[in-house]
Short mmCIF file of C-alpha atoms in Angstrom, two decimals:
data_model
loop_
_atom_site.label_atom_id
_atom_site.label_comp_id
_atom_site.label_asym_id
_atom_site.label_seq_id
_atom_site.Cartn_x
_atom_site.Cartn_y
_atom_site.Cartn_z
CA MET A 1 82.76 95.08 87.78
CA LEU A 2 86.44 94.19 87.32
CA ILE A 3 87.52 95.22 90.64
CA ALA A 4 85.37 92.82 92.42
CA ARG A 5 86.30 90.07 90.09
CA LEU A 6 90.10 90.62 90.86
CA MET A 7 89.44 91.25 94.67
CA PRO A 8 90.20 87.86 96.40
CA ARG A 9 87.14 85.96 97.55
CA SER A 10 88.87 85.78 101.59
CA LEU A 11 88.25 88.12 103.93
CA LEU A 12 91.99 87.87 104.81
CA GLY A 13 92.80 88.54 101.22
CA ARG A 14 90.76 91.72 101.12
CA LEU A 15 91.51 93.13 104.60
CA THR A 16 95.19 92.70 103.33
CA ILE A 17 94.70 94.33 99.99
CA VAL A 18 92.76 97.36 101.63
CA MET A 19 95.45 97.84 104.59
CA VAL A 20 98.29 97.54 101.91
CA LEU A 21 96.67 99.87 99.12
CA GLY A 22 96.01 102.42 101.66
CA VAL A 23 99.41 102.42 103.40
CA LEU A 24 100.70 102.93 99.95
CA VAL A 25 98.18 105.41 98.73
CA ALA A 26 99.05 107.21 101.98
CA GLN A 27 102.82 107.33 101.33
CA LEU A 28 102.36 108.04 97.74
CA ILE A 29 100.36 111.20 98.57
CA ALA A 30 102.58 111.85 101.22
CA ASN A 31 105.62 112.02 99.24
CA LEU A 32 103.89 113.80 96.40
CA ILE A 33 103.14 116.70 98.59
CA TRP A 34 106.33 116.30 100.69
CA ALA A 35 108.54 116.27 97.02
CA GLN A 36 106.57 119.14 95.90
CA GLN A 37 107.15 121.40 99.06
CA ILE A 38 110.91 120.37 98.68
CA ARG A 39 111.16 121.60 95.37
CA GLN A 40 109.58 124.71 96.02
CA GLN A 41 111.68 125.51 99.08
CA SER A 42 114.82 124.42 97.06
CA GLU A 43 114.00 126.82 94.05
CA ARG A 44 113.33 129.55 96.76
CA GLU A 45 116.48 129.27 98.13
CA ALA A 46 118.63 128.15 95.38
CA THR A 47 117.29 131.47 93.32
CA GLU A 48 117.86 133.62 96.28
CA ALA A 49 121.23 132.46 96.45
CA ALA A 50 121.46 133.17 92.82
CA HIS A 51 120.69 136.46 93.16
CA HIS A 52 123.23 137.09 95.77
CA LEU A 53 125.81 135.67 93.88
CA GLY A 54 124.68 137.12 90.69
CA GLY A 55 125.32 140.88 92.53
CA SER A 56 128.60 139.62 94.01
CA ALA A 57 129.78 138.50 90.47
CA ALA A 58 128.19 142.01 89.03
CA SER A 59 130.80 143.88 91.78
CA ALA A 60 133.49 141.78 91.03
CA ILE A 61 133.11 142.61 87.05
CA ARG A 62 132.84 145.93 87.83
CA PHE A 63 135.55 146.44 89.79
CA PHE A 64 137.87 144.45 87.36
CA LYS A 65 136.56 146.63 84.41
CA SER A 66 137.86 149.63 86.21
CA LEU A 67 141.21 148.44 86.54
CA PRO A 68 143.97 148.83 83.99
CA THR A 69 144.65 146.12 81.92
CA ASN A 70 148.20 145.80 83.08
CA TYR A 71 147.16 145.69 86.71
CA ARG A 72 144.49 142.59 86.68
CA PRO A 73 147.17 140.07 86.75
CA LEU A 74 148.83 141.47 89.32
CA LEU A 75 145.66 141.81 91.14
CA ILE A 76 144.63 138.31 90.44
CA GLU A 77 148.10 137.10 91.85
CA GLN A 78 147.68 139.13 95.05
CA LEU A 79 144.24 137.17 95.18
CA ARG A 80 145.64 133.99 94.77
CA GLU A 81 148.45 133.88 97.51
CA MET A 82 145.66 135.38 99.98
CA GLY A 83 143.14 132.80 99.68
CA GLY A 84 139.92 132.78 100.70
CA THR A 85 138.17 134.68 98.10
CA ARG A 86 134.59 133.63 96.86
CA PHE A 87 135.40 133.43 93.24
CA TYR A 88 138.34 131.45 91.58
CA VAL A 89 139.45 134.59 89.27
CA ASN A 90 141.34 134.11 85.89
CA VAL A 91 141.31 137.14 82.88
CA ASN A 92 141.64 135.50 79.40
CA GLY A 93 141.54 136.99 76.10
CA GLY A 94 138.20 135.32 74.68
CA PRO A 95 135.47 133.41 76.35
CA VAL A 96 136.84 129.43 77.60
CA PRO A 97 134.77 126.88 76.05
CA VAL A 98 132.66 124.82 78.84
CA THR A 99 130.72 121.70 79.02
CA PRO A 100 127.55 122.22 80.54
CA ILE A 101 126.24 119.90 82.96
CA ALA A 102 122.53 118.14 82.38
CA GLU A 103 119.89 120.84 82.78
CA THR A 104 117.21 120.61 85.31
CA GLU A 105 114.65 123.10 86.14
CA LEU A 106 116.17 123.83 89.61
CA SER A 107 119.75 124.69 87.75
CA ARG A 108 117.88 126.50 84.65
CA ALA A 109 116.06 128.64 87.49
CA VAL A 110 119.64 129.38 89.02
CA LEU A 111 121.15 130.55 85.68
CA ASP A 112 118.18 132.71 84.76
CA THR A 113 118.37 134.45 88.34
CA VAL A 114 122.37 135.01 87.92
CA ARG A 115 121.74 136.37 84.01
CA ALA A 116 118.92 138.70 85.19
CA THR A 117 120.89 139.88 87.89
CA LEU A 118 123.86 140.73 85.88
CA ARG A 119 121.56 142.55 83.30
CA GLU A 120 120.22 144.63 86.30
CA GLU A 121 123.50 145.38 87.85
CA LEU A 122 125.60 145.66 84.71
CA PRO A 123 123.05 147.13 81.86
CA ARG A 124 126.45 148.13 79.65
CA LEU A 125 127.86 144.59 79.82
CA VAL A 126 128.50 143.67 76.01
CA ASP A 127 128.78 139.91 76.37
CA TYR A 128 128.66 137.01 79.15
CA ARG A 129 128.40 133.41 79.76
CA VAL A 130 127.13 131.68 82.30
CA ALA A 131 126.86 128.21 82.95
CA PHE A 132 126.96 125.04 85.75
CA ALA A 133 130.21 122.77 85.07
CA TRP A 134 131.51 119.82 86.66
CA PRO A 135 135.07 120.73 88.14
CA ASP A 136 136.50 117.27 86.49
CA GLY A 137 138.27 118.73 83.32
CA LEU A 138 136.77 122.32 83.66
CA PRO A 139 139.08 124.36 81.65
CA VAL A 140 140.00 127.78 83.46
CA SER A 141 141.86 129.70 80.71
CA ASP A 142 142.29 129.90 77.02
CA ASP A 143 145.73 128.03 76.76
CA GLY A 144 144.21 124.75 77.98
CA VAL A 145 145.03 125.05 81.35
CA THR A 146 142.47 123.02 83.46
CA LEU A 147 141.12 122.89 87.16
CA GLN A 148 143.33 119.82 87.87
CA ASP A 149 146.63 121.58 86.63
CA LEU A 150 146.05 124.66 89.36
CA PRO A 151 147.62 124.28 92.62
CA ASP A 152 145.33 123.19 95.70
CA ASP A 153 145.81 126.15 97.61
CA TRP A 154 144.63 128.34 94.53
CA VAL A 155 141.09 126.32 94.64
CA GLN A 156 140.56 124.67 98.34
CA HIS A 157 139.06 127.81 99.57
CA THR A 158 136.80 127.96 96.69
CA LEU A 159 135.51 125.01 94.84
CA ILE A 160 135.24 121.57 95.75
CA VAL A 161 137.09 119.18 93.80
CA ARG A 162 137.37 116.05 96.21
CA PRO A 163 136.50 113.96 97.46
CA ARG A 164 132.55 114.45 96.01
CA PRO A 165 132.77 117.07 93.32
CA ALA A 166 130.07 119.92 93.35
CA PRO A 167 128.60 122.06 90.40
CA VAL A 168 130.72 125.24 89.57
CA LEU A 169 129.00 128.09 88.41
CA VAL A 170 131.06 129.52 85.55
CA ILE A 171 130.73 133.15 84.71
CA GLN A 172 132.56 135.17 82.02
CA ALA A 173 132.09 138.56 80.99
CA GLU A 174 133.61 140.52 78.19
CA LEU A 175 135.79 143.50 80.02
CA GLU A 176 136.69 145.06 76.38
CA SER A 177 137.16 143.52 72.76
CA ALA A 178 140.54 141.87 73.97
CA GLY A 179 140.08 140.71 77.67
CA TRP A 180 137.45 138.43 79.29
CA VAL A 181 137.22 137.84 83.20
CA TYR A 182 136.53 134.16 84.44
CA LEU A 183 134.93 133.72 87.58
CA ALA A 184 134.20 130.11 88.94
CA ALA A 185 132.17 129.90 92.09
CA LEU A 186 130.02 127.29 94.32
CA MET A 187 126.48 128.04 95.26
CA PRO A 188 126.17 128.73 99.16
CA ASP A 189 124.73 124.81 98.77
CA PRO A 190 127.42 123.06 96.72
CA TYR A 191 125.13 120.09 96.21
CA PHE A 192 121.57 122.12 96.12
CA LEU A 193 120.72 120.11 92.51
CA ASP A 194 120.33 116.90 94.95
CA ASN A 195 116.98 118.78 95.89
CA ALA A 196 116.27 118.77 92.58
CA ASP A 197 114.19 115.08 92.69
CA PRO A 198 113.55 114.49 96.47
CA ILE A 199 112.80 111.29 95.43
CA THR A 200 115.79 109.62 95.50
CA LEU A 201 116.79 105.69 95.46
CA ASP A 202 117.22 105.66 99.06
CA ARG A 203 113.91 106.77 99.95
CA ILE A 204 111.93 104.61 97.96
CA GLY A 205 114.00 101.72 99.59
CA LEU A 206 112.71 103.55 103.06
CA GLN A 207 109.34 103.62 101.68
CA LEU A 208 109.77 99.74 100.38
CA VAL A 209 111.06 98.60 103.62
CA THR A 210 107.97 100.23 105.87
CA LEU A 211 105.40 98.86 103.08
CA LEU A 212 106.94 95.50 103.42
CA ALA A 213 106.57 96.02 107.33
CA VAL A 214 103.15 96.95 106.84
CA LEU A 215 102.29 94.05 104.91
CA LEU A 216 103.76 91.57 106.98
CA LEU A 217 101.77 92.91 109.99
CA SER A 218 98.79 93.17 108.16
CA LEU A 219 98.95 89.71 107.58
CA ALA A 220 99.46 88.90 110.94
CA VAL A 221 96.77 90.75 112.21
CA VAL A 222 94.11 90.16 109.53
CA GLY A 223 94.83 86.32 110.01
CA TRP A 224 94.55 86.58 113.73
CA LEU A 225 91.31 88.42 113.57
CA THR A 226 89.63 86.29 110.87
CA ARG A 227 91.20 82.82 112.12
CA PRO A 228 88.00 82.35 114.33
CA LEU A 229 85.40 83.24 111.50
CA ALA A 230 87.39 80.71 109.32
CA GLU A 231 86.45 78.39 112.22
CA LEU A 232 83.34 79.08 112.87
CA ALA A 233 82.62 78.86 109.12
CA ALA A 234 84.13 75.69 108.76
CA ALA A 235 82.08 74.39 111.92
CA ALA A 236 78.76 75.84 110.63
CA LYS A 237 79.69 73.86 107.21
CA SER A 238 80.01 70.57 109.21
CA PHE A 239 77.00 70.86 111.36
CA GLY A 240 75.07 71.94 108.46
CA GLN A 241 76.01 68.82 106.55
CA GLY A 242 74.78 66.58 109.44
CA ALA A 243 78.32 66.11 111.78
CA ARG A 244 78.08 66.56 115.66
CA THR A 245 80.36 69.50 116.22
CA GLU A 246 82.19 70.30 119.82
CA PRO A 247 80.99 74.33 120.41
CA VAL A 248 82.93 77.17 118.85
CA PRO A 249 85.63 78.66 121.43
CA GLU A 250 83.98 81.72 122.73
CA SER A 251 87.51 83.72 122.78
CA GLY A 252 88.73 86.75 121.05
CA SER A 253 86.95 90.08 120.51
CA ARG A 254 83.70 91.16 121.68
CA GLU A 255 81.79 90.89 118.25
CA PHE A 256 83.17 87.53 117.83
CA VAL A 257 82.09 85.82 121.18
CA GLN A 258 79.07 87.29 120.74
CA THR A 259 78.53 85.71 117.14
CA ALA A 260 80.40 82.60 118.63
CA ARG A 261 77.88 82.06 121.64
CA ALA A 262 74.99 82.69 119.44
CA PHE A 263 76.44 79.89 116.99
CA ASN A 264 76.60 77.53 120.09
CA ALA A 265 73.09 78.15 121.49
CA MET A 266 71.64 77.95 117.86
CA GLN A 267 73.50 74.55 117.27
CA ALA A 268 72.46 73.39 120.79
CA ARG A 269 68.78 74.12 119.84
CA ILE A 270 68.87 72.61 116.53
CA GLN A 271 70.68 69.17 117.91
CA ARG A 272 68.14 69.21 120.72
CA TYR A 273 65.15 69.24 117.92
CA ILE A 274 66.84 66.80 115.95
CA ASP A 275 67.38 64.26 118.71
CA ASP A 276 63.81 65.05 119.81
CA ARG A 277 62.64 64.53 116.36
CA GLU A 278 64.58 60.78 115.97
CA ARG A 279 63.27 59.85 119.43
CA LEU A 280 59.69 61.02 118.09
CA PHE A 281 59.84 58.76 115.02
CA SER A 282 61.10 55.85 116.85
CA SER A 283 58.39 55.95 119.55
CA ILE A 284 55.98 56.17 116.82
CA SER A 285 57.20 53.14 114.82
CA HIS A 286 57.21 51.27 118.03
CA ASP A 287 54.06 52.73 119.41
CA LEU A 288 51.90 52.39 116.01
CA ARG A 289 53.60 49.04 115.09
CA THR A 290 51.36 46.92 117.98
CA PRO A 291 47.96 48.87 117.38
CA ILE A 292 48.57 48.35 113.81
CA THR A 293 49.02 44.56 114.40
CA ARG A 294 46.37 44.30 116.84
CA LEU A 295 43.84 45.86 114.37
CA LYS A 296 45.18 43.16 111.53
CA LEU A 297 44.34 40.51 113.85
CA ARG A 298 40.67 42.06 115.00
CA THR A 299 40.11 42.19 111.25
CA GLU A 300 40.42 38.41 110.58
CA LEU A 301 37.56 38.25 112.80
CA LEU A 302 34.93 39.74 110.42
CA ASP A 303 32.82 37.76 108.95
CA ASP A 304 32.06 40.25 105.82
CA ASP A 305 35.10 39.77 103.31
CA ALA A 306 34.63 42.67 101.42
CA THR A 307 34.45 44.84 105.02
CA ARG A 308 37.68 42.71 105.93
CA ALA A 309 39.63 43.32 102.72
CA ASP A 310 38.58 47.21 102.95
CA PHE A 311 40.41 47.38 106.82
CA HIS A 312 43.11 45.37 105.55
CA GLU A 313 43.64 48.04 102.47
CA ASP A 314 43.30 50.91 105.13
CA LEU A 315 45.85 49.76 107.72
CA ASP A 316 47.97 48.35 104.64
CA GLU A 317 47.77 52.05 103.51
CA LEU A 318 48.69 53.36 107.27
CA GLU A 319 51.57 51.04 107.72
CA LEU A 320 52.99 52.07 104.57
CA MET A 321 52.87 56.12 105.41
CA VAL A 322 54.29 55.50 109.09
CA LYS A 323 57.20 53.40 107.15
CA GLY A 324 57.58 56.49 104.64
CA ALA A 325 57.52 59.17 107.26
CA LEU A 326 60.21 56.80 109.00
CA GLN A 327 62.29 56.94 105.57
CA SER A 328 62.47 60.36 105.04
CA VAL A 329 63.71 60.98 108.25
CA LYS A 330 66.31 58.64 108.34
CA ASP A 331 67.53 58.59 104.86
CA ALA A 332 68.47 62.24 105.28
CA ASP A 333 70.75 61.50 107.98
CA ILE A 334 72.41 58.36 107.47
CA HIS A 335 75.44 57.82 109.78
CA GLU A 336 78.42 57.54 107.52
CA ASN A 337 81.97 58.57 107.28
CA ARG A 338 82.99 60.57 104.34
CA THR A 339 85.51 59.08 101.94
CA ALA A 340 86.56 59.75 98.14
CA VAL A 341 83.90 58.48 95.72
CA ARG A 342 84.44 58.03 91.94
CA LEU A 343 81.06 59.40 91.10
CA ASP A 344 81.39 58.22 87.11
CA LEU A 345 81.50 54.92 88.62
CA LEU A 346 78.84 54.84 90.56
CA ILE A 347 76.64 56.25 88.13
CA GLU A 348 77.86 53.65 85.76
CA ARG A 349 76.99 50.98 88.20
CA LEU A 350 73.52 52.13 88.62
CA ALA A 351 72.85 52.62 85.04
CA ALA A 352 74.10 48.84 84.16
CA ASP A 353 71.66 47.89 86.90
CA ALA A 354 68.76 49.93 85.22
CA LYS A 355 69.55 48.27 82.13
CA LEU A 356 69.37 44.55 83.47
CA ALA A 357 65.81 45.58 84.50
CA GLY A 358 65.36 46.39 81.03
CA LYS A 359 65.37 50.22 81.21
CA GLU A 360 66.76 52.49 79.29
CA VAL A 361 69.88 54.80 80.84
CA ALA A 362 72.24 56.60 78.73
CA PHE A 363 75.19 58.32 80.55
CA ALA A 364 78.22 60.36 79.50
CA GLY A 365 80.63 62.16 81.65
CA GLY A 366 84.64 61.65 82.23
CA ALA A 367 86.28 60.56 85.86
CA VAL A 368 84.91 62.55 88.80
CA THR A 369 85.74 62.23 92.41
CA VAL A 370 83.94 63.29 95.29
CA VAL A 371 84.10 63.07 99.14
CA ALA A 372 80.74 62.15 100.34
CA LYS A 373 79.16 59.47 102.06
CA PRO A 374 78.74 56.96 99.49
CA LEU A 375 75.43 55.41 100.29
CA ALA A 376 73.65 58.33 101.41
CA LEU A 377 75.04 59.90 97.65
CA LYS A 378 74.30 56.86 95.93
CA ARG A 379 70.64 56.47 97.49
CA ALA A 380 69.92 60.37 96.40
CA ILE A 381 71.27 59.75 92.66
CA SER A 382 69.03 56.44 92.46
CA ASN A 383 66.12 58.08 93.58
CA LEU A 384 66.32 60.69 90.73
CA ILE A 385 67.23 58.35 87.95
CA ASP A 386 64.34 55.69 88.96
CA ASN A 387 61.99 59.18 89.00
CA ALA A 388 63.23 59.66 85.63
CA ILE A 389 62.80 56.07 84.50
CA LYS A 390 59.22 55.73 85.94
CA TYR A 391 57.72 59.07 84.99
CA GLY A 392 59.78 59.67 81.76
CA GLY A 393 60.12 56.70 80.20
CA ARG A 394 64.29 56.62 79.77
CA ALA A 395 66.94 58.52 81.43
CA GLU A 396 69.81 60.54 80.34
CA VAL A 397 72.58 61.41 82.53
CA LEU A 398 75.50 63.79 82.22
CA LEU A 399 78.30 64.53 84.27
CA SER A 400 80.80 67.51 84.40
CA GLU A 401 83.08 69.25 86.47
CA HIS A 402 83.55 73.40 86.36
CA GLY A 403 86.11 74.37 88.67
CA ASP A 404 85.51 73.65 92.09
CA THR A 405 81.72 72.68 91.41
CA VAL A 406 80.49 69.56 89.89
CA GLU A 407 77.44 69.19 88.09
CA LEU A 408 75.09 66.00 87.45
CA THR A 409 72.17 66.49 85.12
CA ILE A 410 69.28 63.90 85.23
CA ARG A 411 66.64 64.34 82.29
CA ASP A 412 63.81 62.49 80.94
CA TYR A 413 61.60 62.35 78.22
CA GLY A 414 58.09 62.42 80.15
CA PRO A 415 55.12 65.00 79.84
CA GLY A 416 57.34 67.38 82.47
CA VAL A 417 55.35 68.98 85.24
CA PRO A 418 53.00 72.29 85.06
CA ASP A 419 54.79 75.38 86.01
CA GLU A 420 52.60 75.81 89.26
CA ALA A 421 53.22 72.51 90.76
CA LEU A 422 57.47 73.10 90.32
CA ASP A 423 57.47 74.60 94.05
CA THR A 424 55.38 71.65 95.53
CA LEU A 425 57.50 68.46 94.04
CA PHE A 426 59.93 68.63 97.58
CA ASP A 427 56.74 68.41 99.72
CA PRO A 428 56.16 64.67 101.32
CA TYR A 429 53.23 62.99 99.76
CA VAL A 430 52.67 65.35 96.92
CA ARG A 431 52.14 63.15 93.76
CA LEU A 432 50.94 64.55 90.39
CA GLU A 433 48.53 63.02 88.51
CA HIS A 434 51.03 61.56 85.68
CA GLY A 435 52.89 60.41 88.60
CA ARG A 436 50.39 58.33 89.86
CA GLN A 437 49.46 56.81 86.93
CA SER A 438 52.78 55.89 86.07
CA ASN A 439 53.61 54.61 89.73
CA GLN A 440 50.83 53.71 91.78
CA GLY A 441 53.21 52.22 94.54
CA GLY A 442 55.09 55.67 95.06
CA MET A 443 54.55 57.85 97.99
CA GLY A 444 55.94 61.11 96.93
CA LEU A 445 58.82 61.27 98.87
CA GLY A 446 62.17 60.56 97.03
CA LEU A 447 62.69 63.91 95.75
CA GLY A 448 62.71 65.17 99.06
CA ILE A 449 65.00 62.48 100.67
CA ALA A 450 67.19 63.02 97.62
CA ARG A 451 67.53 67.29 98.09
CA ASN A 452 67.94 66.31 102.20
CA ILE A 453 71.27 63.86 101.25
CA ILE A 454 72.67 66.67 98.81
CA HIS A 455 71.77 69.57 101.06
CA ALA A 456 73.76 67.44 103.95
CA HIS A 457 76.75 67.24 101.26
CA GLY A 458 76.86 71.22 100.91
CA GLY A 459 75.17 71.07 97.54
CA ASP A 460 72.00 71.68 95.69
CA LEU A 461 68.94 70.18 93.61
CA LEU A 462 67.22 72.16 90.98
CA LEU A 463 64.20 70.91 89.25
CA ALA A 464 62.92 72.62 86.01
CA ASN A 465 61.11 71.30 82.56
CA HIS A 466 63.26 70.92 79.59
CA PRO A 467 62.73 73.21 76.86
CA ASP A 468 62.85 70.37 74.32
CA GLY A 469 60.45 68.35 76.30
CA GLY A 470 60.66 66.28 79.50
CA PHE A 471 61.82 67.19 82.76
CA VAL A 472 65.66 68.41 84.09
CA ALA A 473 67.04 67.17 87.77
CA ARG A 474 70.26 69.57 88.09
CA VAL A 475 72.38 68.32 90.99
CA LEU A 476 75.40 70.92 91.91
CA LEU A 477 78.05 69.67 94.54
CA ILE A 478 80.08 72.60 95.36
CA GLY A 479 83.18 73.87 98.13
CA GLU A 480 84.95 71.51 100.00
CA ALA A 481 82.16 68.63 99.75
CA LEU A 482 84.44 67.82 95.89
#
């Protein structure tokens, strides 16, 4: 899956992404719900206010329509001197052109409510205009006078011009063929349009700060939680490669303490087993050397040459088996320090040595450096190349690098191995018929030794028959062993 490929491989990265995405999704859903509620509430409050404002405008229009034409200017002058009225009022000969503000869903709902209220309250109203406009440069009369040209006491209690202008609701209605009343007022909430888009830059900035704080806190907490796991993984890897490691500290969460305690107990048991095994084989080597030598001396006292030769052959085979068993144990646990090794140069030297002995070895590959135990890795690769030469006549070695993986392929051109016998090739003393014919002095330990050494380096050894004939051994070295 694409998501699985995009997810980081570390537990720290995955937990951090999950926590951050969780907070981000929660914030997004909460903001959407909150914004929808704010919009609905704002629209409900604005339409209710528009209904009352439309009713007041209808009453004012009805009142001015009932006045004689000559009295209208006198009343408007008195209203201006008194101040405190809800509307700025003027009478013009016709409708004044007004530049409306950019329409939003909320402003459209308010204007529709005002128009509906006017039609309901004044069913005989011939013509009218309703619009929102900004106070800057707003015309208030048909002779070109703008809102800024008026005295402050005319509009200071009715409209907001400074310091932050509020949108003005302008209602113009025809009184008769030669007169239009001009009404300008503010909504009860002058800045109601701010609620049309609750997701403002300020709120987005606050959400980003919150997300950043959660991200930093997540990195700190997840790092604190996963650091013991990284130490446990490093200890397990080092111990699996044959190094003696100190016990993992048993501190932290209860689950990690239990895991560390189990790992330390397992490590102690395995180390005791390894130490017992080394002591056992050392004892076997020491204890068997004396009786084998004593038996060889006694066979010299036999008069029958044929019997003496048989005894010598059996004792030589027994001594060879003991040495082979010791070798299979010691070669898998070579005590060396790890260092940078040019793998291509090592293989070139092995190929050159084989060619001096009259063997055919072909090598291809670029410069590759690994961190390994030089002698142990040389012994493992040498065993594989020797097997390819002995059982396949000649060897082809290919070295390649793929990301953090080094692959070494060794192919021979022998008869291959029966499929049912592939799983037994690493068993000690297992030799197939073709192997016994090609190399009578072998003991069947080379592949097992090679695999143990490669496993100690954190890699793997894979064996298979080649589709075009012959046998292929693939060495994979992965991770920090490189």
